[in-house]
Coordinates of C-alpha atoms in Angstrom, one line a residue:
X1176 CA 32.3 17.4 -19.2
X1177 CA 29.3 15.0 -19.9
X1178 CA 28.0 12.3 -17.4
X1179 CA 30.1 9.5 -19.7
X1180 CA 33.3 11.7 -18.8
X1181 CA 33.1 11.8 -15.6
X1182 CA 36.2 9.3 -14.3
X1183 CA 34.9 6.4 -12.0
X1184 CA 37.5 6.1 -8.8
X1185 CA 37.6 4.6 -5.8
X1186 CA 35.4 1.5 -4.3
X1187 CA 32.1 3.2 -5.2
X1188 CA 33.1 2.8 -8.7
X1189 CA 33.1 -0.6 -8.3
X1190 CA 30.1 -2.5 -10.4
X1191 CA 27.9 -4.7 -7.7
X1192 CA 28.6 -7.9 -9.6
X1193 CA 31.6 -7.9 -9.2
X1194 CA 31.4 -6.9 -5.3
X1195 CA 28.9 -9.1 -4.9
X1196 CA 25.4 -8.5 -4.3
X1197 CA 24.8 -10.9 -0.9
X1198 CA 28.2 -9.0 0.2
X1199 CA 26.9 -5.7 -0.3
X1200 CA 23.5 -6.8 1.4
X1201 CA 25.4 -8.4 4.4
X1202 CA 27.3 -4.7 4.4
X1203 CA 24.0 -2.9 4.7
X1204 CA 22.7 -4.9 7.3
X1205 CA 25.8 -4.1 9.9
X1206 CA 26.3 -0.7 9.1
X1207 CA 22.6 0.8 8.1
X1208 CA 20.3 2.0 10.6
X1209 CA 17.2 -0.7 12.2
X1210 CA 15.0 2.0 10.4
X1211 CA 15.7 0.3 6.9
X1212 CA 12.3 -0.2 5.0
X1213 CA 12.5 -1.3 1.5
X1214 CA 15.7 -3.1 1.9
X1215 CA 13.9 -5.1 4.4
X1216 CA 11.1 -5.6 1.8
X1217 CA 13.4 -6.3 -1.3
X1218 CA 16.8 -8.3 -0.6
X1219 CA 18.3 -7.1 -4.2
X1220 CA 21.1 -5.1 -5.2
X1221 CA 19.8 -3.1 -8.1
X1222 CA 22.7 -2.0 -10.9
X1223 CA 20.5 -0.8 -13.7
X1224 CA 17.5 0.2 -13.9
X1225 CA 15.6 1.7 -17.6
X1226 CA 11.7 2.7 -17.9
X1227 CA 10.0 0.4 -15.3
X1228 CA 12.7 -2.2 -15.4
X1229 CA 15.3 -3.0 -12.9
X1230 CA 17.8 -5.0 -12.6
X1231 CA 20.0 -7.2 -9.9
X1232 CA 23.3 -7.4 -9.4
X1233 CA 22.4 -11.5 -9.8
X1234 CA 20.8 -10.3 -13.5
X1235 CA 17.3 -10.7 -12.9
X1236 CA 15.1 -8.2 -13.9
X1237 CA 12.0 -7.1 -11.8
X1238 CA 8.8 -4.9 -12.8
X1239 CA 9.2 -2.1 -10.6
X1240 CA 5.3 -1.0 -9.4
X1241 CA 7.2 1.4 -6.3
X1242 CA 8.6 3.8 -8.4
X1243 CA 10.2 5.2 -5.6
X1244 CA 7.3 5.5 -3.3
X1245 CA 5.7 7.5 -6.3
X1246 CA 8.7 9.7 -6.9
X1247 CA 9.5 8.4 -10.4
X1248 CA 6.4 9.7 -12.8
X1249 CA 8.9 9.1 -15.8
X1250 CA 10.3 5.6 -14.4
X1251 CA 14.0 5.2 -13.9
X1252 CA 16.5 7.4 -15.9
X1253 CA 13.8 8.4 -18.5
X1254 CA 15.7 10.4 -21.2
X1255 CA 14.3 13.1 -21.0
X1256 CA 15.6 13.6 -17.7
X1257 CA 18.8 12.8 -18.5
X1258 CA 19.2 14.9 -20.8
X1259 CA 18.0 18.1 -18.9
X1260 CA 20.7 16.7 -16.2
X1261 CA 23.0 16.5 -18.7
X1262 CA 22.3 19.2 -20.5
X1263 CA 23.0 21.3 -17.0
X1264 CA 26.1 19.6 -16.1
X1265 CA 27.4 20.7 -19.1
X1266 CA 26.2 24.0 -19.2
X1267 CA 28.5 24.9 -16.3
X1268 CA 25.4 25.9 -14.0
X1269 CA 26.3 26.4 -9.9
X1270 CA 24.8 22.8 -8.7
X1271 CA 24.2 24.8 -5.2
X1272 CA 23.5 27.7 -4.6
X1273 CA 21.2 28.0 -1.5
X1274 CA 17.8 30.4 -2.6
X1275 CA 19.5 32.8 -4.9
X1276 CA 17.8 33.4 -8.2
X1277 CA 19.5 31.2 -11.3
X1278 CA 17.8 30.3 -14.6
X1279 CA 17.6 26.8 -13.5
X1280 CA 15.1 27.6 -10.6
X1281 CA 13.1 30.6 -12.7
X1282 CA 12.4 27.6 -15.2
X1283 CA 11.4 25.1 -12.6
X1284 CA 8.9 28.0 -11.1
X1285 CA 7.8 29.0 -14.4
X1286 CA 7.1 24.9 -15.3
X1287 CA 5.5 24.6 -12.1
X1288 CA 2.8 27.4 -12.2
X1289 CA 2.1 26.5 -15.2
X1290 CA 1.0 23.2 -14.3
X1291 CA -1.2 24.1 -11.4
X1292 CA -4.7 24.9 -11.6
X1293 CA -4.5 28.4 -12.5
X1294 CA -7.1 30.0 -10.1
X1295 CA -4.8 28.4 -7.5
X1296 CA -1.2 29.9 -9.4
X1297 CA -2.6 33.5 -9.9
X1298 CA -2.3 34.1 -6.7
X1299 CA 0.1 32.0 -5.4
X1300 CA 3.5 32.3 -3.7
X1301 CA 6.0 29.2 -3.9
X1302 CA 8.8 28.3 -1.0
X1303 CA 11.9 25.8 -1.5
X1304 CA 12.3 23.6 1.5
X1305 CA 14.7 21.2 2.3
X1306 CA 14.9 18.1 -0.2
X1307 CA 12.2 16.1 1.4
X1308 CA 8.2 15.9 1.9
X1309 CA 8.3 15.9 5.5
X1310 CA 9.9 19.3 5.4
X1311 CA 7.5 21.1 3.3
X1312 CA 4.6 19.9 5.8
X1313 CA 6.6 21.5 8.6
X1314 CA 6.5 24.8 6.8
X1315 CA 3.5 24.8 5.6
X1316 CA 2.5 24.3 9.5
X1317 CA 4.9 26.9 10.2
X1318 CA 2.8 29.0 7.4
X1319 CA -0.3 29.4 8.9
X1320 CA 1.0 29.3 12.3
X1321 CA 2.5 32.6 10.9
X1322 CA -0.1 33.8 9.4
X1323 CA -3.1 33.0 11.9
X1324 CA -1.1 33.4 15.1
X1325 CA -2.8 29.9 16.1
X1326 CA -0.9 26.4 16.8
X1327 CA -3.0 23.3 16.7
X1328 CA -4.1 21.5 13.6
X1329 CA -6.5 19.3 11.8
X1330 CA -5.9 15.9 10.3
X1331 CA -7.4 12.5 9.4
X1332 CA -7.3 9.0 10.6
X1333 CA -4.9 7.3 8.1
X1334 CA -3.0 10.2 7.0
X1335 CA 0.6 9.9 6.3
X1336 CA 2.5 13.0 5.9
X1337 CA 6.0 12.5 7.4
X1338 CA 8.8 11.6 9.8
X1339 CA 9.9 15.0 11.7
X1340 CA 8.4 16.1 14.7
X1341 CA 5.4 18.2 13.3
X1342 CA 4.7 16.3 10.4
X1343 CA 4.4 12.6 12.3
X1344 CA 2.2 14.4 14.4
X1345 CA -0.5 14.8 11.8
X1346 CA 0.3 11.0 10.4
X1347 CA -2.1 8.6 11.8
X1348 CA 0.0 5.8 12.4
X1349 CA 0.3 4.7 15.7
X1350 CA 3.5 2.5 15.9
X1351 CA 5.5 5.0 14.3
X1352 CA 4.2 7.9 17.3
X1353 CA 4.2 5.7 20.8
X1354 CA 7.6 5.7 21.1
X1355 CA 8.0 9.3 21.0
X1356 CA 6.7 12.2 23.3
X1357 CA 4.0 14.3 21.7
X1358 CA 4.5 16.3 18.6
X1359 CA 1.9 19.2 19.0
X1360 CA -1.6 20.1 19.5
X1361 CA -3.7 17.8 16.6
X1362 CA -7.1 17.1 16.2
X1363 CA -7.9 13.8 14.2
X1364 CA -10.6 13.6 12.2
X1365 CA -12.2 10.5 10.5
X1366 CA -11.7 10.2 7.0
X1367 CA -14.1 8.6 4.9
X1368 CA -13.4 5.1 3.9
X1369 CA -15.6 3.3 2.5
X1370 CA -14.6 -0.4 2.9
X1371 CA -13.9 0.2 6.8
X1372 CA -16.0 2.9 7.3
X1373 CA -15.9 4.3 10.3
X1374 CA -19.4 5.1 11.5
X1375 CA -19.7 1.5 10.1
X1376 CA -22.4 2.5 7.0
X1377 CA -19.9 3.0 4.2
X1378 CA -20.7 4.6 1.4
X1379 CA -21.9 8.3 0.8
X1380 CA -23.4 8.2 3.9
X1381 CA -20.4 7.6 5.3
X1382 CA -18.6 10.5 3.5
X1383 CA -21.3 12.8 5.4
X1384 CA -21.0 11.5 8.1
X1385 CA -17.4 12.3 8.1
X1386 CA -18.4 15.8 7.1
X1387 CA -21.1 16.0 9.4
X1388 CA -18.9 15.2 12.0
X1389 CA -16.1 17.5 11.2
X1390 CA -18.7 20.4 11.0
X1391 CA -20.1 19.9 14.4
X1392 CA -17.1 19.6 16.3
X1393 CA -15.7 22.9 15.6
X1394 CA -18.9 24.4 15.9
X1395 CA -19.3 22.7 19.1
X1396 CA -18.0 25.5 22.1
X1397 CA -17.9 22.4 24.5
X1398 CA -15.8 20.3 21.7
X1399 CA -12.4 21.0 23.0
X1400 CA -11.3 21.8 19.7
X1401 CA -9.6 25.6 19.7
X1402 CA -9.5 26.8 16.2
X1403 CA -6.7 26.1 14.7
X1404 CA -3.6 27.2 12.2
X1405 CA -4.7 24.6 9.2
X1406 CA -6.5 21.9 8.4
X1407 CA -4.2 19.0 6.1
X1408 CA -5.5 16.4 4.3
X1409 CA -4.8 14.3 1.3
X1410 CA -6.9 14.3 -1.6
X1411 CA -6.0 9.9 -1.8
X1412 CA -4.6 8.5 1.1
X1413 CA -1.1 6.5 0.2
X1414 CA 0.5 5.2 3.1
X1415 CA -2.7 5.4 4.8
X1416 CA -3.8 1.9 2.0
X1417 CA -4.9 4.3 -1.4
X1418 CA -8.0 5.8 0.1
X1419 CA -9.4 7.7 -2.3
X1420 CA -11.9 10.9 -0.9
X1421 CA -14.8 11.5 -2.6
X1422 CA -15.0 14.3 -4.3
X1423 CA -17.9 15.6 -2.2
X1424 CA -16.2 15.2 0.9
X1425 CA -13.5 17.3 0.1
X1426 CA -15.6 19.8 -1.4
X1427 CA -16.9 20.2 2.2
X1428 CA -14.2 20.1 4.1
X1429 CA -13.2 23.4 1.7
X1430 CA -16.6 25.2 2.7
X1431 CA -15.9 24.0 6.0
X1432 CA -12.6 25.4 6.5
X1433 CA -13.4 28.6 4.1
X1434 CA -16.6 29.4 6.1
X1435 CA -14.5 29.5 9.4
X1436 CA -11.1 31.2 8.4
X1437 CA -8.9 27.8 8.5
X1438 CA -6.4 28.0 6.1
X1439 CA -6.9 24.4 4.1
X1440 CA -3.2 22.5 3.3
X1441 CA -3.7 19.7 0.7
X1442 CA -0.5 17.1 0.7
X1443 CA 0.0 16.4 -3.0
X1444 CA 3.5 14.7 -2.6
X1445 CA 2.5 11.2 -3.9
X1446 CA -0.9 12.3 -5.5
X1447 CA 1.3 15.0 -7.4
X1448 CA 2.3 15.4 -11.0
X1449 CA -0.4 13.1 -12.9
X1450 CA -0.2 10.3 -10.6
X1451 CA -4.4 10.3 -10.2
X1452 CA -5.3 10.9 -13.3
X1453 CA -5.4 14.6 -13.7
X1454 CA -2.1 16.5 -13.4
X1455 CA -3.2 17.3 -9.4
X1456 CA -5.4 15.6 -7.4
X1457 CA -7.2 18.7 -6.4
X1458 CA -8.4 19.0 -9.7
X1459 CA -10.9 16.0 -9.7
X1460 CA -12.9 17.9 -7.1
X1461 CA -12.4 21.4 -8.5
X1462 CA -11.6 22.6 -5.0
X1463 CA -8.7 25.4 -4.4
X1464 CA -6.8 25.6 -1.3
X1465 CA -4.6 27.3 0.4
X1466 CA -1.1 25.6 0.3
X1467 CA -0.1 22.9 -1.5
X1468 CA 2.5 20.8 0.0
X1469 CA 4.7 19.3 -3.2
X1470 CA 7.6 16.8 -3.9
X1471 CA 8.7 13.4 -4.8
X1472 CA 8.0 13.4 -8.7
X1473 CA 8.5 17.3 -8.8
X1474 CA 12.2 16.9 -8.7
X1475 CA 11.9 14.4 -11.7
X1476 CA 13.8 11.4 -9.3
X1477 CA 15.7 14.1 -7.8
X1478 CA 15.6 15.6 -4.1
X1479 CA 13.2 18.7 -4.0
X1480 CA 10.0 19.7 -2.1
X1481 CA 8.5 22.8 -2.4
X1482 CA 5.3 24.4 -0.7
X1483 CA 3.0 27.0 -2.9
X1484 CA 0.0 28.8 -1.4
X1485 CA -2.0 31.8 -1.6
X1486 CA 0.2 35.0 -1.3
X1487 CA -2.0 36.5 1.6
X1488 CA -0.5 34.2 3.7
X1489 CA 3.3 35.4 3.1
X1490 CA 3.8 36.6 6.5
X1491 CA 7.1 35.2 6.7
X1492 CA 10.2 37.3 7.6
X1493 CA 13.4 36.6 5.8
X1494 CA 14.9 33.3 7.1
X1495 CA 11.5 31.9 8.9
X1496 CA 12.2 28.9 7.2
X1497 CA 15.6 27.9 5.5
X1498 CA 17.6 24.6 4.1
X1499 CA 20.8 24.7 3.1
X1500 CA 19.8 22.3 -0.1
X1501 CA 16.9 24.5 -0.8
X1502 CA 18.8 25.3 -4.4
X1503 CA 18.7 21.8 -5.7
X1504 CA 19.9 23.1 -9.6
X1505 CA 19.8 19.8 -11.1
X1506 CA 16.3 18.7 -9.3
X1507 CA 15.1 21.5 -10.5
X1508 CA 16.2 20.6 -14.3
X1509 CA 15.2 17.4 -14.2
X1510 CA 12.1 18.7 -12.6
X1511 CA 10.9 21.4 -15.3
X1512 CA 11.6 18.4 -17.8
X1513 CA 9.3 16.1 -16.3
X1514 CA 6.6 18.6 -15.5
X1515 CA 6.5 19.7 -19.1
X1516 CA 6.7 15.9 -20.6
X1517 CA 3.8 14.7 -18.3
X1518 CA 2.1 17.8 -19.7
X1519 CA 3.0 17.6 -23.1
X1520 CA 2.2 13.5 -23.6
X1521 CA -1.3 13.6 -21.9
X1522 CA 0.3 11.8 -19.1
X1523 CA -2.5 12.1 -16.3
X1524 CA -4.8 11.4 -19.0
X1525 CA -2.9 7.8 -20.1
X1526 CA -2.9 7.3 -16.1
X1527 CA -6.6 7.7 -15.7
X1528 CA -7.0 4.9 -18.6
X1529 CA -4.7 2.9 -17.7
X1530 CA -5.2 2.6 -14.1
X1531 CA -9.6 1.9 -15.0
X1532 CA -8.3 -0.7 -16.9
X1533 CA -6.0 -2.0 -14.2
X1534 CA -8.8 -1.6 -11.4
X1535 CA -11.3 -3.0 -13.4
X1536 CA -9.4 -5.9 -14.2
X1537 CA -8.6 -6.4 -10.2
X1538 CA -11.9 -6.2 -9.4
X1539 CA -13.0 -9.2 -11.9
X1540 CA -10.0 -10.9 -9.6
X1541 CA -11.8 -10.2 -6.2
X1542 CA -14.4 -12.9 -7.9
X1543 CA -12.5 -15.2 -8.5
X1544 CA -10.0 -15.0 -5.2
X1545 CA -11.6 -14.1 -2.2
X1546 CA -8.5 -13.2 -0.2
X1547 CA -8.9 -9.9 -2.0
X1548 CA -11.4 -7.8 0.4
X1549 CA -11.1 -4.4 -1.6
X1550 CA -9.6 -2.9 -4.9
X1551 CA -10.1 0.9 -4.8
X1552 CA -7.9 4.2 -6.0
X1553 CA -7.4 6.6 -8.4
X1554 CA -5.2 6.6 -11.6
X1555 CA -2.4 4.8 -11.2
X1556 CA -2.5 4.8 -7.6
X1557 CA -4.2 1.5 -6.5
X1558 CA -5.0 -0.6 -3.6
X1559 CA -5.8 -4.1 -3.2
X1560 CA -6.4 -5.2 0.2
X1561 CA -6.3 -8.4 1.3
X1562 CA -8.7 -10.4 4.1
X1563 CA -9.5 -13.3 5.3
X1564 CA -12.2 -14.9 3.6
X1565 CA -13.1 -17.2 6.6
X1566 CA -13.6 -14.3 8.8
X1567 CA -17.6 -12.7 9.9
X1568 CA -17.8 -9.6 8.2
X1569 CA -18.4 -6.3 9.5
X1570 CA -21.4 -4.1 9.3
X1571 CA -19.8 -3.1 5.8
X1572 CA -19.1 -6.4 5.1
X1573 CA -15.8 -5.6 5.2
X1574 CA -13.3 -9.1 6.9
X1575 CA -10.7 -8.8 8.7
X1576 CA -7.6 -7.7 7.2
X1577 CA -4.5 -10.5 6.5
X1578 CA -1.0 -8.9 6.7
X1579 CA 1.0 -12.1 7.0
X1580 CA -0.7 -13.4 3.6
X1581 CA 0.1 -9.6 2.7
X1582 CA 3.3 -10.2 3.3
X1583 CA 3.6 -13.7 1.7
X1584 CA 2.0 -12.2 -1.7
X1585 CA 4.9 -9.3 -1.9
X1586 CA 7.7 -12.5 -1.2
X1587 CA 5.6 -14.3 -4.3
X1588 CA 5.7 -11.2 -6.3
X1589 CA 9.4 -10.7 -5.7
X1590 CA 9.9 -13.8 -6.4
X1591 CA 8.2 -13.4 -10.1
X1592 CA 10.1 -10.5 -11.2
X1593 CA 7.4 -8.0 -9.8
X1594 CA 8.1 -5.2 -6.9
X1595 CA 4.9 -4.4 -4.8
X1596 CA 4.9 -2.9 -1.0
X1597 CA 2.2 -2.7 1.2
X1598 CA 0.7 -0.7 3.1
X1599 CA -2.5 0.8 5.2
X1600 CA -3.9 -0.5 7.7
X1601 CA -1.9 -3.5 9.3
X1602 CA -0.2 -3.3 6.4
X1603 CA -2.9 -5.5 4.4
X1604 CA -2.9 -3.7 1.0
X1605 CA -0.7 -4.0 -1.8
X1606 CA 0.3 -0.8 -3.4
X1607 CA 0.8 -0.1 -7.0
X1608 CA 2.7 2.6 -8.0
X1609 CA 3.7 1.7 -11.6
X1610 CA 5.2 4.8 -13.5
X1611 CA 2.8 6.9 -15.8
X1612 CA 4.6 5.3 -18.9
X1613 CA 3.7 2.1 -18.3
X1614 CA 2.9 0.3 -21.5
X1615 CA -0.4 -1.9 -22.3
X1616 CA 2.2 -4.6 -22.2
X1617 CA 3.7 -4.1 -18.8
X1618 CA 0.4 -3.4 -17.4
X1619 CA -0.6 -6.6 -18.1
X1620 CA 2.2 -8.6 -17.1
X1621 CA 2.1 -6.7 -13.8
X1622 CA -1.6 -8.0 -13.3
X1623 CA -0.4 -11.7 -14.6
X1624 CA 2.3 -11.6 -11.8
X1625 CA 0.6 -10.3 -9.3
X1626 CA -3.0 -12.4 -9.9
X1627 CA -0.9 -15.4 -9.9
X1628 CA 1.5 -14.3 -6.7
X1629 CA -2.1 -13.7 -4.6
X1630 CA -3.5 -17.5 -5.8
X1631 CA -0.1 -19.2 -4.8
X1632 CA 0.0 -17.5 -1.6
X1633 CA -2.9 -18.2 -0.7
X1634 CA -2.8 -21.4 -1.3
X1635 CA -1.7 -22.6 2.6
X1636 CA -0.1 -26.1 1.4
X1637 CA 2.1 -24.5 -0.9
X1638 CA 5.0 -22.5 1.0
X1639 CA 6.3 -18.8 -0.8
X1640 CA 10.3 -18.9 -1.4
X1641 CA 11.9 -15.6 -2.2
X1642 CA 14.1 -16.2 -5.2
X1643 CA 12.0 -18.8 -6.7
X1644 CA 10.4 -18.0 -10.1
X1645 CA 6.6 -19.2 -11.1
X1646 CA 7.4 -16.8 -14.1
X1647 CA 9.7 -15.4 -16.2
X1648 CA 11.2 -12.0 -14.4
X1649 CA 12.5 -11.1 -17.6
X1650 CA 9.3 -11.8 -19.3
X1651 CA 8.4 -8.1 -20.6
X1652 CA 11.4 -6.1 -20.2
X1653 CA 11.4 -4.9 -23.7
X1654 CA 9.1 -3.0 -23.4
X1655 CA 10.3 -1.1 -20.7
X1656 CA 13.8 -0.9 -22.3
X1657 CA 12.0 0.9 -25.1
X1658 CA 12.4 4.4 -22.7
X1659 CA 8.4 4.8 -23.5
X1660 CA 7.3 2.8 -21.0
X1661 CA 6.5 6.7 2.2
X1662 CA 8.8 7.3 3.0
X1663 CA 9.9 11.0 2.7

């Protein structure tokens, strides 16, 4: 039976329009959770969606720059995806089938370690967690607390890298920790950022600073700091507002942890699968760890999180670390069909272009609208922060940051057909997240919307109404009809 067979019963077959999409909104609101994000963020009721397109139950059509917090690589329903789900669904495949071996997941594997840097997959060992991020941080924790018989950890100021109790532990966020009781012994570390640096210089002497520091402090027998099971990090900061590291940073934090015995954990679940500009963001800085904590695009739109690391560290002991939807067969269809597509079409490659060209446009903006304090990232994985331009300076020269304009610029977006979230800190910085088959086209009507949603905003006389339209939200949606174009 093929996806068009499949017989549509019941309420949930029901299209949106004709429910309504301010009925199914009001719905959401009385029976969802107070820990709704994006809904908050983006009052629609989405009913199709194609390449970066999507579209509203009311028929507009929006540029989607989320992607899923970075999950889509391909953009929504990509056919190539489709068809490996397809192609599976028809084959008669087990859809679940906890870890037992099937040709589905022996593809996946095999599309996976060929995609990783292969000093890194010769020796490496991969485990299927449960279907999201968050989980795959927990056992990679759980790892090298196997493995080293120690229990604290290291992380970084701005780090995101999850929502259960080990994980949110090494995030930096505050508001989402001081309601709950303490998740485990972590030291934070500063990372280095360069627009608010932390030691207040910026730059590369900030970065070794940071390194400096770091190095030190462990060294230090008076420190407080007890060696611990791993040191996690991201190679670029998502949630924590696109901080990119510099490559000589993390270069040091690997002969850092190397040169004491600390097992090194890089979190590649947004970085992951092209989204910087090179297939892993590892790569740009040549470094190796030890674990690799990967999901979101791996399961090409799909639930699926895996961690791979070095096989000297397989301590484990059969059922250390399960999840019943470990054996995700479709995920991993879709998954081996995007890993080989990105690979195949030069993917990273197109992302390091495009997002130069998209940066380097934004930056030429900053002169001309001095609301925007900073415009960093990597790839297609890009920041703009916004200030206020009224405000002294720091020591970096770096204002204040503005998270009510923030938020008025994502309500003017919206309102043009464009979906941006923010993020970082006080959730000042807009977050682009296009898919890596964004066309020339769409990457310049995203800049268009969005140059023209910062200028209206902050103009203070003229008030942002969501729903309004300054531009056409259907303006370049043939393009992504063409199928060519944090939360854990």
């Amino acid at each position: 039976m093929t996806l068009a067979a499949v017989p549509a019963t019941g309420p949930a077959a029901v299209p949106a329009q004709a429910q309504g999409g301010d009925a199914i909104l009001r719905r959401q609101r009385v029976r969802e959770s107070a820990a709704r994000t994006y809904a908050r963020s983006f009052p629609i009721v989405p009913v199709r969606a194609h390449g970066m397109t999507v579209e509203g139950a009311d028929g507009r059509r929006y540029l989607d720059c989320l992607s899923g917090a970075g999950t889509l690589a391909l953009g929504h329903n990509h056919p190539v995806v489709l068809e490996a789900i397809r192609r599976t669904l028809d084959s008669g495949a087990p859809l679940h089938l906890l870890d037992l071996a099937t040709a589905e997941k022996d593809d996946f594997t095999t599309a996976l370690f060929e995609s990783l840097p292969r000093e890194f997959a010769e020796q490496a060992r991969v485990h299927f967690c449960g279907p999201a991020g968050t989980d795959a941080v927990e056992a990679a924790l759980k790892l090298m607390q196997t493995a080293t018989g120690r229990s604290g950890a290291l992380a970084f100021t701005g780090a995101y890298h999850g929502m259960t109790a080990g994980a949110l532990a090494l995030t930096g966020n505050v508001a989402v920790k001081e309601p709950l009781p303490g998740g485990g012994e972590v030291t934070r570390l500063p990372y280095p950022y360069g627009y608010r640096c932390p030691f207040g210089v910026g730059g590369e002497a900030g970065a070794a600073l940071a390194a400096t520091y770091a190095e030190r402090l462990l060294d230090d027998p008076s420190g407080g700091v007890v060696r611990p099971a791993a040191m996690v990090l991201e190679a670029v900061q998502g949630e924590g507002g696109v901080v990119p590291a510099p490559d000589d940073w993390l270069r040091a934090m690997r002969r850092i942890t190397a040169e004491r015995g600390i097992p090194l954990i890089v979190d590649e679940v947004q970085t992951g699968v092209g989204r910087t500009g090179a297939m892993w963001a590892v790569e740009h800085s040549g470094i190796v760890p030890d674990a690799m904590v990967l999901s979101k695009a791996i399961g090409g739109s799909l639930p699926l999180a895996v961690v791979v690391y070095r096989a000297e560290y397989d301590g484990w002991r059969p059922g250390a670390h399960t999840g019943t939807f470990r054996g995700n067969t479709l995920a991993m269809a879709a998954g081996a069909a995007t890993l080989r597509y990105v690979a195949a079409h030069g993917l990273a490659e197109r992302a390091a272009l495009v997002g130069a060209r998209m940066t380097g446009r934004l930056r030429a903006l900053a002169g001309e609208l001095p609301v925007i304090g900073d415009v960093r990232g990597r790839g297609l994985m890009i920041g703009v922060e916004l200030v206020d331009p009224t405000a002294e300076p720091d020591s970096c020269g770096a204002r204040p940051a503005a998270p009510a304009l923030a938020v008025r610029v994502r309500e003017a977006c919206l309102a043009r057909g464009l979906i941006v979230e923010l993020g970082g800190r006080h959730d000042a910085v807009l977050r682009l997240l296009p898919p890596l088959t964004i066309t020339d086209e769409q990457a310049g009507a995203v800049l268009d919307r969005l140059a023209d949603a910062i200028a209206a905003a902050a103009r203070a006389d003229v008030p942002v109404v969501p729903g309004t339209t300054s531009g056409s939200a259907q303006g370049t949606s043939q393009g992504a009809a063409s199928g060519v174009a944090g939360a854990r």
